Amino acid sequence: MSLLGVESPPTSQVRNLIVDLCRQFYAKGWASGTGGGISIRHEDRIFMAPSGVQKERIRPEDIFVLDLNGEVVERALNPGLKVSDCKPLFMHAFNLRGAGAVLHSHSMNAMLASWLFGTHFRISNHEMQKGIAGTGAFDTLEVPIIPNTPHEHQLSDSIEQALNDNPKTQAVLVRGHGAYIWGKDWAQAKTQAECYDYLFEAAVRERQLGLDPLKLKGGQ
């Protein structure tokens, strides 16, 4: 069975899916200014959006194909394109978490939330927490926060350490930058990204109202 679903679709469908998701993420404000990215594992290959391009204008032939070791086995048709600078970070989620899809968001909500906390973003008593695997509405959800670096690939060691130190997390925040979020397949990665973004925004707004997002009590 494919990580994309019950049936194993042709690779053209995976390429088209990445194109569609990039456009959706651009519309959400997660991939503006050529930022952000997405990669999807399909059988023994990883399909990855290119780096430094306008994500809303990506075409299927712009997608890179890698093996499970992260080596490019099929380049984009356009020779001017390069594989995502997020590649080593995506590979950590594939290798350490068995992820089926990983996305990188430049969401304003993620960026702002990263400044509100120390080593971990923390929130509790929010219904949308249930959209994160293994988390209930009244649990305390934690997301590790790592410092930013001048270049994306330089985050590799910090991301790897964060995954090793936080075995249950489904995301990592990069301070002043954005977030990396993954799931068992593209659908879960997308759903969790939407839930995380909601919670990041909730924390920012609650702080503006003088509320502590960790101390709100919504249960009986």
Coordinates of N, CA and C in Angstrom, one line a residue:
M1 N 0.8 -1.2 0.0 CA 0.0 0.0 0.0 C 0.9 1.2 0.0
S2 N 0.5 2.2 -0.8 CA 1.3 3.5 -0.9 C 1.0 4.3 0.3
L3 N 2.0 5.2 0.6 CA 1.8 6.2 1.7 C 0.8 7.3 1.3
L4 N 0.4 7.3 0.0 CA -0.5 8.3 -0.5 C -2.0 7.8 -0.3
G5 N -2.2 6.5 -0.1 CA -3.5 6.0 0.1 C -3.6 4.6 -0.2
V6 N -4.8 4.0 -0.4 CA -5.0 2.6 -0.6 C -4.4 2.2 -2.0
E7 N -4.6 3.0 -3.0 CA -4.1 2.6 -4.3 C -2.8 3.4 -4.6
S8 N -1.9 2.8 -5.4 CA -0.6 3.4 -5.7 C -0.8 4.3 -7.0
P9 N -0.9 5.6 -6.9 CA -1.1 6.4 -8.1 C 0.2 6.5 -8.9
P10 N 0.0 6.8 -10.2 CA 1.2 7.1 -11.0 C 2.0 8.3 -10.5
T11 N 3.2 8.4 -10.8 CA 4.0 9.5 -10.3 C 3.5 10.8 -10.7
S12 N 2.9 10.8 -11.9 CA 2.4 12.1 -12.4 C 1.3 12.7 -11.4
Q13 N 0.6 11.8 -10.7 CA -0.4 12.2 -9.8 C 0.3 12.9 -8.5
V14 N 1.4 12.3 -8.1 CA 2.1 12.9 -7.0 C 2.6 14.3 -7.4
R15 N 3.2 14.4 -8.6 CA 3.6 15.7 -9.0 C 2.5 16.7 -9.0
N16 N 1.4 16.3 -9.6 CA 0.2 17.2 -9.6 C -0.3 17.6 -8.2
L17 N -0.2 16.6 -7.3 CA -0.6 16.9 -5.9 C 0.3 18.0 -5.3
I18 N 1.6 17.9 -5.5 CA 2.5 18.9 -4.9 C 2.2 20.2 -5.5
V19 N 2.0 20.3 -6.8 CA 1.6 21.6 -7.4 C 0.4 22.2 -6.8
D20 N -0.6 21.4 -6.6 CA -1.9 21.8 -6.0 C -1.7 22.3 -4.6
L21 N -1.0 21.5 -3.8 CA -0.7 21.9 -2.4 C 0.1 23.2 -2.3
C22 N 1.1 23.3 -3.2 CA 1.9 24.6 -3.1 C 1.0 25.8 -3.4
R23 N 0.0 25.7 -4.3 CA -0.9 26.8 -4.6 C -1.8 27.0 -3.4
Q24 N -2.2 26.0 -2.7 CA -3.1 26.1 -1.5 C -2.3 26.8 -0.4
F25 N -1.0 26.4 -0.2 CA -0.2 26.9 0.9 C 0.1 28.4 0.6
Y26 N 0.3 28.7 -0.7 CA 0.6 30.1 -1.1 C -0.6 30.9 -0.7
A27 N -1.8 30.4 -1.0 CA -3.1 31.2 -0.8 C -3.3 31.4 0.7
K28 N -2.8 30.5 1.6 CA -2.9 30.6 3.0 C -1.8 31.6 3.6
G29 N -0.8 32.0 2.8 CA 0.2 32.8 3.3 C 1.4 32.0 3.9
W30 N 1.5 30.7 3.6 CA 2.5 29.9 4.1 C 3.7 29.8 3.2
A31 N 3.6 30.2 1.9 CA 4.7 30.0 1.0 C 4.8 31.2 0.1
S32 N 4.7 32.4 0.6 CA 4.9 33.6 -0.2 C 6.4 34.0 -0.4
G33 N 6.7 34.8 -1.4 CA 8.1 35.2 -1.6 C 9.0 34.1 -1.8
T34 N 8.6 33.0 -2.5 CA 9.4 31.8 -2.8 C 9.7 31.0 -1.6
G35 N 9.1 31.3 -0.4 CA 9.4 30.6 0.8 C 8.6 29.3 0.9
G36 N 8.9 28.5 1.9 CA 8.2 27.3 2.2 C 8.5 26.2 1.3
G37 N 7.9 25.0 1.5 CA 8.2 23.9 0.6 C 7.4 22.7 1.1
I38 N 7.5 21.6 0.3 CA 6.8 20.4 0.6 C 7.5 19.2 -0.1
S39 N 7.4 18.1 0.6 CA 7.9 16.8 0.0 C 7.0 15.7 0.4
I40 N 6.8 14.8 -0.5 CA 5.9 13.6 -0.3 C 6.7 12.3 -0.7
R41 N 6.6 11.4 0.2 CA 7.2 10.0 -0.1 C 6.1 9.2 -0.8
H42 N 6.5 8.5 -1.8 CA 5.7 7.6 -2.6 C 6.5 6.4 -2.9
E43 N 6.1 5.3 -2.3 CA 6.9 4.0 -2.4 C 8.4 4.3 -2.1
D44 N 9.3 4.0 -3.0 CA 10.7 4.2 -2.6 C 11.3 5.5 -3.2
R45 N 10.4 6.4 -3.4 CA 10.9 7.7 -3.9 C 10.3 8.9 -3.1
I46 N 11.0 10.0 -3.1 CA 10.6 11.2 -2.4 C 10.5 12.3 -3.5
F47 N 9.3 12.9 -3.6 CA 9.1 14.0 -4.5 C 9.1 15.3 -3.8
M48 N 9.9 16.2 -4.3 CA 10.2 17.5 -3.6 C 10.1 18.7 -4.4
A49 N 9.4 19.7 -3.9 CA 9.3 21.0 -4.7 C 10.7 21.6 -4.7
P50 N 11.0 22.4 -5.8 CA 12.3 23.1 -5.9 C 12.4 24.2 -4.9
S51 N 13.6 24.7 -4.9 CA 13.9 25.8 -4.0 C 14.0 27.2 -4.7
G52 N 13.6 28.2 -4.0 CA 13.8 29.6 -4.5 C 12.9 29.9 -5.7
V53 N 11.7 29.3 -5.8 CA 10.8 29.6 -6.9 C 9.5 30.1 -6.3
Q54 N 8.7 30.7 -7.1 CA 7.3 31.1 -6.7 C 6.4 29.9 -6.6
K55 N 6.1 29.5 -5.4 CA 5.4 28.3 -5.2 C 4.0 28.2 -5.9
E56 N 3.4 29.3 -6.1 CA 2.1 29.3 -6.8 C 2.2 29.1 -8.3
R57 N 3.4 29.1 -8.8 CA 3.6 28.9 -10.3 C 4.4 27.6 -10.6
I58 N 4.6 26.8 -9.6 CA 5.3 25.5 -9.9 C 4.5 24.6 -10.8
R59 N 5.2 23.9 -11.7 CA 4.6 23.0 -12.6 C 5.0 21.6 -12.3
P60 N 4.3 20.6 -12.7 CA 4.7 19.2 -12.4 C 6.1 18.8 -12.8
E61 N 6.5 19.4 -13.9 CA 7.9 19.0 -14.4 C 9.0 19.7 -13.6
D62 N 8.6 20.6 -12.6 CA 9.6 21.3 -11.8 C 9.9 20.5 -10.5
I63 N 9.3 19.4 -10.3 CA 9.5 18.6 -9.1 C 10.7 17.7 -9.2
F64 N 11.5 17.6 -8.2 CA 12.6 16.8 -8.1 C 12.2 15.4 -7.5
V65 N 12.9 14.3 -7.9 CA 12.7 13.0 -7.4 C 13.9 12.5 -6.7
L66 N 13.8 12.0 -5.5 CA 15.0 11.6 -4.7 C 14.8 10.1 -4.3
D67 N 15.9 9.4 -4.0 CA 15.7 8.1 -3.4 C 15.6 8.3 -1.9
L68 N 15.5 7.2 -1.2 CA 15.3 7.3 0.3 C 16.5 7.7 1.0
N69 N 17.7 7.8 0.4 CA 18.9 8.3 1.0 C 19.1 9.8 0.7
G70 N 18.1 10.4 0.0 CA 18.2 11.8 -0.3 C 19.0 12.2 -1.5
E71 N 19.3 11.2 -2.3 CA 20.1 11.5 -3.5 C 19.1 11.7 -4.7
V72 N 19.3 12.8 -5.5 CA 18.5 13.1 -6.6 C 18.6 12.1 -7.7
V73 N 17.5 11.5 -8.1 CA 17.5 10.5 -9.2 C 16.8 11.0 -10.4
E74 N 16.1 12.1 -10.3 CA 15.4 12.7 -11.4 C 15.3 14.2 -11.2
R75 N 16.0 15.0 -12.0 CA 16.0 16.4 -11.8 C 14.8 17.1 -12.5
A76 N 14.6 18.3 -12.1 CA 13.5 19.1 -12.8 C 13.9 19.3 -14.2
L77 N 12.8 19.5 -15.1 CA 13.1 19.7 -16.5 C 13.8 21.0 -16.7
N78 N 13.5 22.0 -16.0 CA 14.2 23.3 -16.1 C 15.6 23.2 -15.4
P79 N 16.7 23.3 -16.2 CA 18.0 23.1 -15.6 C 18.4 24.3 -14.6
G80 N 17.6 25.3 -14.6 CA 17.9 26.4 -13.7 C 17.4 26.2 -12.3
L81 N 16.6 25.2 -12.1 CA 16.0 24.9 -10.8 C 17.0 24.1 -10.0
K82 N 16.9 24.2 -8.7 CA 17.7 23.4 -7.7 C 16.8 22.8 -6.7
V83 N 17.2 21.6 -6.2 CA 16.4 20.9 -5.2 C 16.3 21.8 -3.9
S84 N 15.2 21.6 -3.2 CA 15.0 22.4 -2.1 C 16.1 22.5 -1.1
D85 N 16.4 23.7 -0.6 CA 17.4 23.8 0.5 C 17.0 23.2 1.8
C86 N 15.7 22.8 1.9 CA 15.1 22.2 3.0 C 15.4 20.7 3.0
K87 N 16.0 20.2 2.0 CA 16.2 18.7 1.8 C 16.7 18.0 3.0
P88 N 17.8 18.4 3.6 CA 18.3 17.7 4.8 C 17.3 17.7 6.0
L89 N 16.5 18.7 6.1 CA 15.5 18.9 7.2 C 14.3 17.9 6.9
F90 N 13.9 17.9 5.7 CA 12.8 17.0 5.3 C 13.3 15.5 5.5
M91 N 14.5 15.2 5.2 CA 15.0 13.9 5.3 C 15.0 13.4 6.8
H92 N 15.3 14.3 7.7 CA 15.3 13.9 9.1 C 13.9 13.4 9.5
A93 N 12.8 14.1 9.0 CA 11.5 13.7 9.4 C 11.1 12.4 8.7
F94 N 11.6 12.2 7.5 CA 11.4 10.9 6.8 C 12.1 9.7 7.5
N95 N 13.4 10.0 7.9 CA 14.2 8.9 8.5 C 13.9 8.7 9.9
L96 N 13.7 9.8 10.7 CA 13.6 9.6 12.2 C 12.1 9.4 12.6
R97 N 11.2 9.8 11.7 CA 9.7 9.8 12.1 C 8.9 8.8 11.2
G98 N 9.6 8.4 10.1 CA 8.8 7.5 9.1 C 7.7 8.3 8.5
A99 N 7.9 9.6 8.3 CA 6.9 10.5 7.7 C 6.6 10.1 6.3
G100 N 5.4 10.4 5.9 CA 5.0 10.2 4.5 C 5.0 11.5 3.7
A101 N 5.0 12.6 4.5 CA 5.0 13.9 3.8 C 5.5 14.9 4.9
V102 N 6.2 15.9 4.4 CA 6.8 17.0 5.3 C 6.6 18.3 4.6
L103 N 6.1 19.3 5.3 CA 6.0 20.6 4.7 C 6.7 21.7 5.6
H104 N 7.1 22.7 4.9 CA 7.8 23.8 5.6 C 6.9 25.1 5.4
S105 N 6.5 25.7 6.4 CA 5.6 26.8 6.4 C 6.3 28.1 6.8
H106 N 6.1 29.2 6.1 CA 6.5 30.5 6.5 C 5.4 31.3 7.0
S107 N 4.4 30.6 7.6 CA 3.3 31.3 8.2 C 3.6 32.4 9.2
M108 N 2.9 33.5 9.0 CA 3.1 34.6 10.0 C 2.7 34.2 11.4
N109 N 1.7 33.3 11.5 CA 1.3 32.8 12.9 C 2.4 32.0 13.5
A110 N 3.1 31.1 12.7 CA 4.2 30.3 13.3 C 5.3 31.2 13.6
M111 N 5.7 32.2 12.8 CA 6.8 33.1 13.1 C 6.6 33.9 14.4
L112 N 5.4 34.5 14.5 CA 5.1 35.3 15.7 C 5.0 34.4 17.0
A113 N 4.4 33.2 16.9 CA 4.3 32.3 18.0 C 5.7 31.9 18.5
S114 N 6.7 31.8 17.6 CA 8.0 31.4 18.0 C 8.7 32.4 18.9
W115 N 8.2 33.6 18.9 CA 8.8 34.7 19.8 C 8.2 34.7 21.2
L116 N 7.1 34.0 21.3 CA 6.3 34.1 22.6 C 6.8 33.2 23.7
F117 N 7.6 32.2 23.3 CA 8.0 31.1 24.2 C 9.5 30.9 24.2
G118 N 10.0 30.2 25.2 CA 11.4 29.9 25.3 C 11.8 28.7 24.4
T119 N 12.1 27.6 25.0 CA 12.5 26.4 24.3 C 11.4 25.7 23.6
H120 N 10.1 25.8 24.1 CA 9.0 25.1 23.6 C 7.7 26.0 23.5
F121 N 7.0 25.9 22.4 CA 5.7 26.5 22.3 C 4.8 25.6 23.1
R122 N 3.9 26.1 24.0 CA 3.0 25.3 24.8 C 1.6 25.9 24.8
I123 N 0.6 25.0 24.7 CA -0.7 25.5 24.7 C -1.6 24.4 25.3
S124 N -2.7 24.7 25.9 CA -3.6 23.7 26.5 C -5.1 24.1 26.4
N125 N -6.0 23.2 26.5 CA -7.4 23.4 26.5 C -8.0 24.1 25.3
H126 N -7.5 23.6 24.1 CA -8.0 24.1 22.8 C -8.5 22.9 22.0
E127 N -9.7 23.0 21.5 CA -10.3 21.9 20.8 C -9.5 21.4 19.6
M128 N -8.9 22.4 18.9 CA -8.1 22.1 17.7 C -6.9 21.2 18.0
Q129 N -6.5 21.1 19.3 CA -5.4 20.2 19.6 C -5.6 18.8 19.2
K130 N -6.9 18.4 19.1 CA -7.3 17.1 18.8 C -6.9 16.7 17.4
G131 N -6.6 17.7 16.6 CA -6.2 17.5 15.2 C -4.7 17.1 15.1
I132 N -4.0 17.1 16.2 CA -2.6 16.7 16.3 C -2.5 15.3 16.8
A133 N -1.8 14.4 16.1 CA -1.8 13.0 16.5 C -1.3 12.8 17.9
G134 N -2.1 12.0 18.7 CA -1.7 11.7 20.1 C -2.0 12.8 21.1
T135 N -2.8 13.8 20.7 CA -3.1 14.9 21.6 C -4.6 15.1 21.8
G136 N -5.0 15.3 23.0 CA -6.3 15.6 23.4 C -6.6 17.1 23.6
A137 N -7.8 17.4 23.7 CA -8.2 18.9 23.9 C -7.6 19.4 25.2
F138 N -7.5 18.6 26.2 CA -7.1 19.1 27.5 C -5.7 18.8 27.9
D139 N -5.0 18.2 26.9 CA -3.5 17.9 27.1 C -2.8 19.2 26.9
T140 N -1.5 19.2 27.3 CA -0.6 20.3 27.0 C 0.2 19.9 25.8
L141 N 0.0 20.7 24.7 CA 0.7 20.5 23.5 C 2.0 21.3 23.5
E142 N 3.1 20.6 23.2 CA 4.4 21.2 23.1 C 5.0 21.1 21.7
V143 N 5.7 22.2 21.3 CA 6.4 22.1 20.0 C 7.8 22.7 20.3
P144 N 8.8 22.0 20.0 CA 10.2 22.5 20.3 C 10.5 23.7 19.4
I145 N 11.2 24.7 19.9 CA 11.6 25.9 19.1 C 13.1 25.9 19.0
I146 N 13.6 26.0 17.8 CA 15.1 26.0 17.6 C 15.5 27.4 17.0
P147 N 16.7 27.8 17.2 CA 17.1 29.1 16.7 C 17.3 29.1 15.2
N148 N 17.1 30.2 14.6 CA 17.3 30.3 13.1 C 18.7 30.4 12.7
T149 N 19.0 30.2 11.5 CA 20.4 30.2 10.9 C 20.3 31.0 9.6
P150 N 21.5 31.5 9.1 CA 21.5 32.3 7.9 C 21.0 31.5 6.7
H151 N 21.2 30.2 6.7 CA 20.8 29.4 5.5 C 20.0 28.2 6.0
E152 N 19.0 27.8 5.2 CA 18.1 26.7 5.6 C 18.8 25.4 6.0
H153 N 19.8 25.0 5.2 CA 20.4 23.7 5.4 C 21.2 23.6 6.7
Q154 N 21.6 24.8 7.2 CA 22.3 24.9 8.5 C 21.5 24.6 9.7
L155 N 20.2 24.4 9.5 CA 19.3 24.0 10.6 C 19.3 22.5 10.8
S156 N 20.0 21.8 10.0 CA 19.9 20.3 10.0 C 20.2 19.7 11.4
D157 N 21.3 20.1 12.0 CA 21.7 19.5 13.3 C 20.7 19.8 14.4
S158 N 20.2 21.1 14.4 CA 19.2 21.5 15.4 C 17.9 20.7 15.2
I159 N 17.4 20.6 14.0 CA 16.2 19.8 13.7 C 16.4 18.4 14.2
E160 N 17.5 17.8 13.8 CA 17.7 16.4 14.2 C 17.7 16.2 15.7
Q161 N 18.4 17.2 16.4 CA 18.4 17.1 17.9 C 17.0 17.3 18.5
A162 N 16.2 18.2 17.9 CA 14.8 18.5 18.4 C 14.0 17.2 18.2
L163 N 14.1 16.5 17.1 CA 13.3 15.3 16.9 C 13.7 14.2 17.9
N164 N 15.0 14.1 18.1 CA 15.5 13.1 19.1 C 15.1 13.4 20.5
D165 N 15.1 14.7 20.9 CA 14.7 15.1 22.2 C 13.2 15.1 22.5
N166 N 12.4 15.2 21.4 CA 11.0 15.3 21.5 C 10.3 14.3 20.6
P167 N 10.3 13.0 21.1 CA 9.9 11.9 20.2 C 8.4 11.9 19.8
K168 N 7.6 12.7 20.5 CA 6.2 12.7 20.2 C 5.8 13.9 19.3
T169 N 6.7 14.9 19.1 CA 6.3 16.1 18.4 C 6.0 15.8 16.9
Q170 N 5.1 16.5 16.4 CA 4.8 16.4 14.9 C 5.2 17.6 14.2
A171 N 5.9 18.5 14.9 CA 6.4 19.8 14.3 C 7.6 20.4 15.0
V172 N 8.3 21.3 14.4 CA 9.4 22.0 15.0 C 9.2 23.5 14.5
L173 N 9.3 24.4 15.5 CA 9.2 25.8 15.1 C 10.7 26.3 15.0
V174 N 10.9 27.2 14.1 CA 12.2 27.9 13.9 C 12.0 29.4 14.2
R175 N 12.7 29.8 15.2 CA 12.4 31.2 15.8 C 12.6 32.3 14.7
G176 N 11.5 33.1 14.6 CA 11.6 34.2 13.6 C 11.5 33.7 12.1
H177 N 11.1 32.5 11.9 CA 11.3 31.9 10.6 C 10.0 31.2 10.1
G178 N 9.6 30.1 10.8 CA 8.4 29.4 10.4 C 8.4 28.0 11.1
A179 N 7.8 27.0 10.4 CA 7.7 25.7 11.1 C 7.9 24.6 10.1
Y180 N 8.3 23.5 10.6 CA 8.4 22.2 9.8 C 7.3 21.3 10.4
I181 N 6.5 20.7 9.6 CA 5.4 19.9 10.1 C 5.3 18.6 9.2
W182 N 5.0 17.5 9.8 CA 4.9 16.3 9.0 C 3.7 15.4 9.4
G183 N 3.5 14.3 8.7 CA 2.5 13.4 9.0 C 2.7 12.1 8.3
K184 N 1.9 11.1 8.6 CA 2.1 9.7 8.0 C 1.8 9.7 6.5
D185 N 1.1 10.7 6.0 CA 0.8 10.9 4.6 C 0.5 12.4 4.4
W186 N 0.3 12.7 3.1 CA 0.1 14.2 2.8 C -1.1 14.7 3.4
A187 N -2.2 13.9 3.5 CA -3.4 14.4 4.1 C -3.2 14.8 5.6
Q188 N -2.6 13.9 6.3 CA -2.3 14.2 7.8 C -1.4 15.3 7.9
A189 N -0.4 15.4 7.1 CA 0.6 16.5 7.2 C -0.2 17.9 7.0
K190 N -1.0 17.9 6.0 CA -1.8 19.1 5.7 C -2.7 19.4 6.8
T191 N -3.5 18.4 7.3 CA -4.4 18.7 8.4 C -3.7 19.2 9.7
Q192 N -2.6 18.5 10.0 CA -1.9 18.9 11.2 C -1.3 20.3 11.0
A193 N -0.8 20.7 9.8 CA -0.3 22.0 9.6 C -1.4 23.1 9.8
E194 N -2.6 22.7 9.4 CA -3.8 23.7 9.6 C -4.1 23.8 11.0
C195 N -4.1 22.7 11.8 CA -4.4 22.8 13.2 C -3.3 23.5 14.0
Y196 N -2.0 23.2 13.7 CA -0.9 23.9 14.3 C -1.1 25.4 14.0
D197 N -1.3 25.8 12.8 CA -1.4 27.2 12.5 C -2.5 27.9 13.2
Y198 N -3.7 27.2 13.4 CA -4.8 27.7 14.2 C -4.3 28.0 15.6
L199 N -3.6 27.0 16.2 CA -3.2 27.1 17.6 C -2.1 28.2 17.7
F200 N -1.2 28.3 16.7 CA -0.2 29.4 16.8 C -0.9 30.8 16.8
E201 N -1.9 30.9 16.0 CA -2.6 32.2 15.9 C -3.4 32.4 17.2
A202 N -4.0 31.3 17.7 CA -4.7 31.5 19.0 C -3.8 32.0 20.1
A203 N -2.6 31.4 20.2 CA -1.7 31.8 21.2 C -1.3 33.3 21.1
V204 N -1.1 33.7 19.9 CA -0.7 35.1 19.6 C -1.8 36.0 20.0
R205 N -3.1 35.7 19.6 CA -4.2 36.6 19.9 C -4.5 36.6 21.4
E206 N -4.4 35.4 22.1 CA -4.6 35.3 23.5 C -3.6 36.2 24.3
R207 N -2.4 36.2 23.9 CA -1.4 37.0 24.5 C -1.7 38.5 24.3
Q208 N -2.3 38.9 23.2 CA -2.7 40.2 22.9 C -3.8 40.6 23.9
L209 N -4.6 39.7 24.3 CA -5.8 39.9 25.2 C -5.4 39.8 26.6
G210 N -4.1 39.5 26.9 CA -3.6 39.4 28.2 C -3.9 38.0 28.8
L211 N -4.2 37.0 28.0 CA -4.4 35.7 28.4 C -3.2 34.8 28.3
D212 N -3.1 33.8 29.1 CA -2.0 32.8 29.0 C -2.6 31.6 28.4
P213 N -2.1 31.3 27.1 CA -2.6 30.1 26.4 C -2.4 28.8 27.1
L214 N -1.6 28.7 28.1 CA -1.3 27.5 28.8 C -2.2 27.3 30.0
K215 N -2.8 28.4 30.5 CA -3.6 28.4 31.7 C -5.1 28.5 31.5
L216 N -5.6 28.6 30.3 CA -7.0 28.7 30.0 C -7.6 27.3 30.4
K217 N -8.8 27.4 31.0 CA -9.5 26.2 31.4 C -10.9 26.1 30.7
G218 N -11.0 25.1 29.9 CA -12.3 25.0 29.1 C -13.1 23.8 29.5
G219 N -12.5 22.9 30.3 CA -13.2 21.7 30.7 C -14.0 21.9 32.0
Q220 N -14.8 20.9 32.3 CA -15.6 20.9 33.5 C -14.7 20.6 34.8

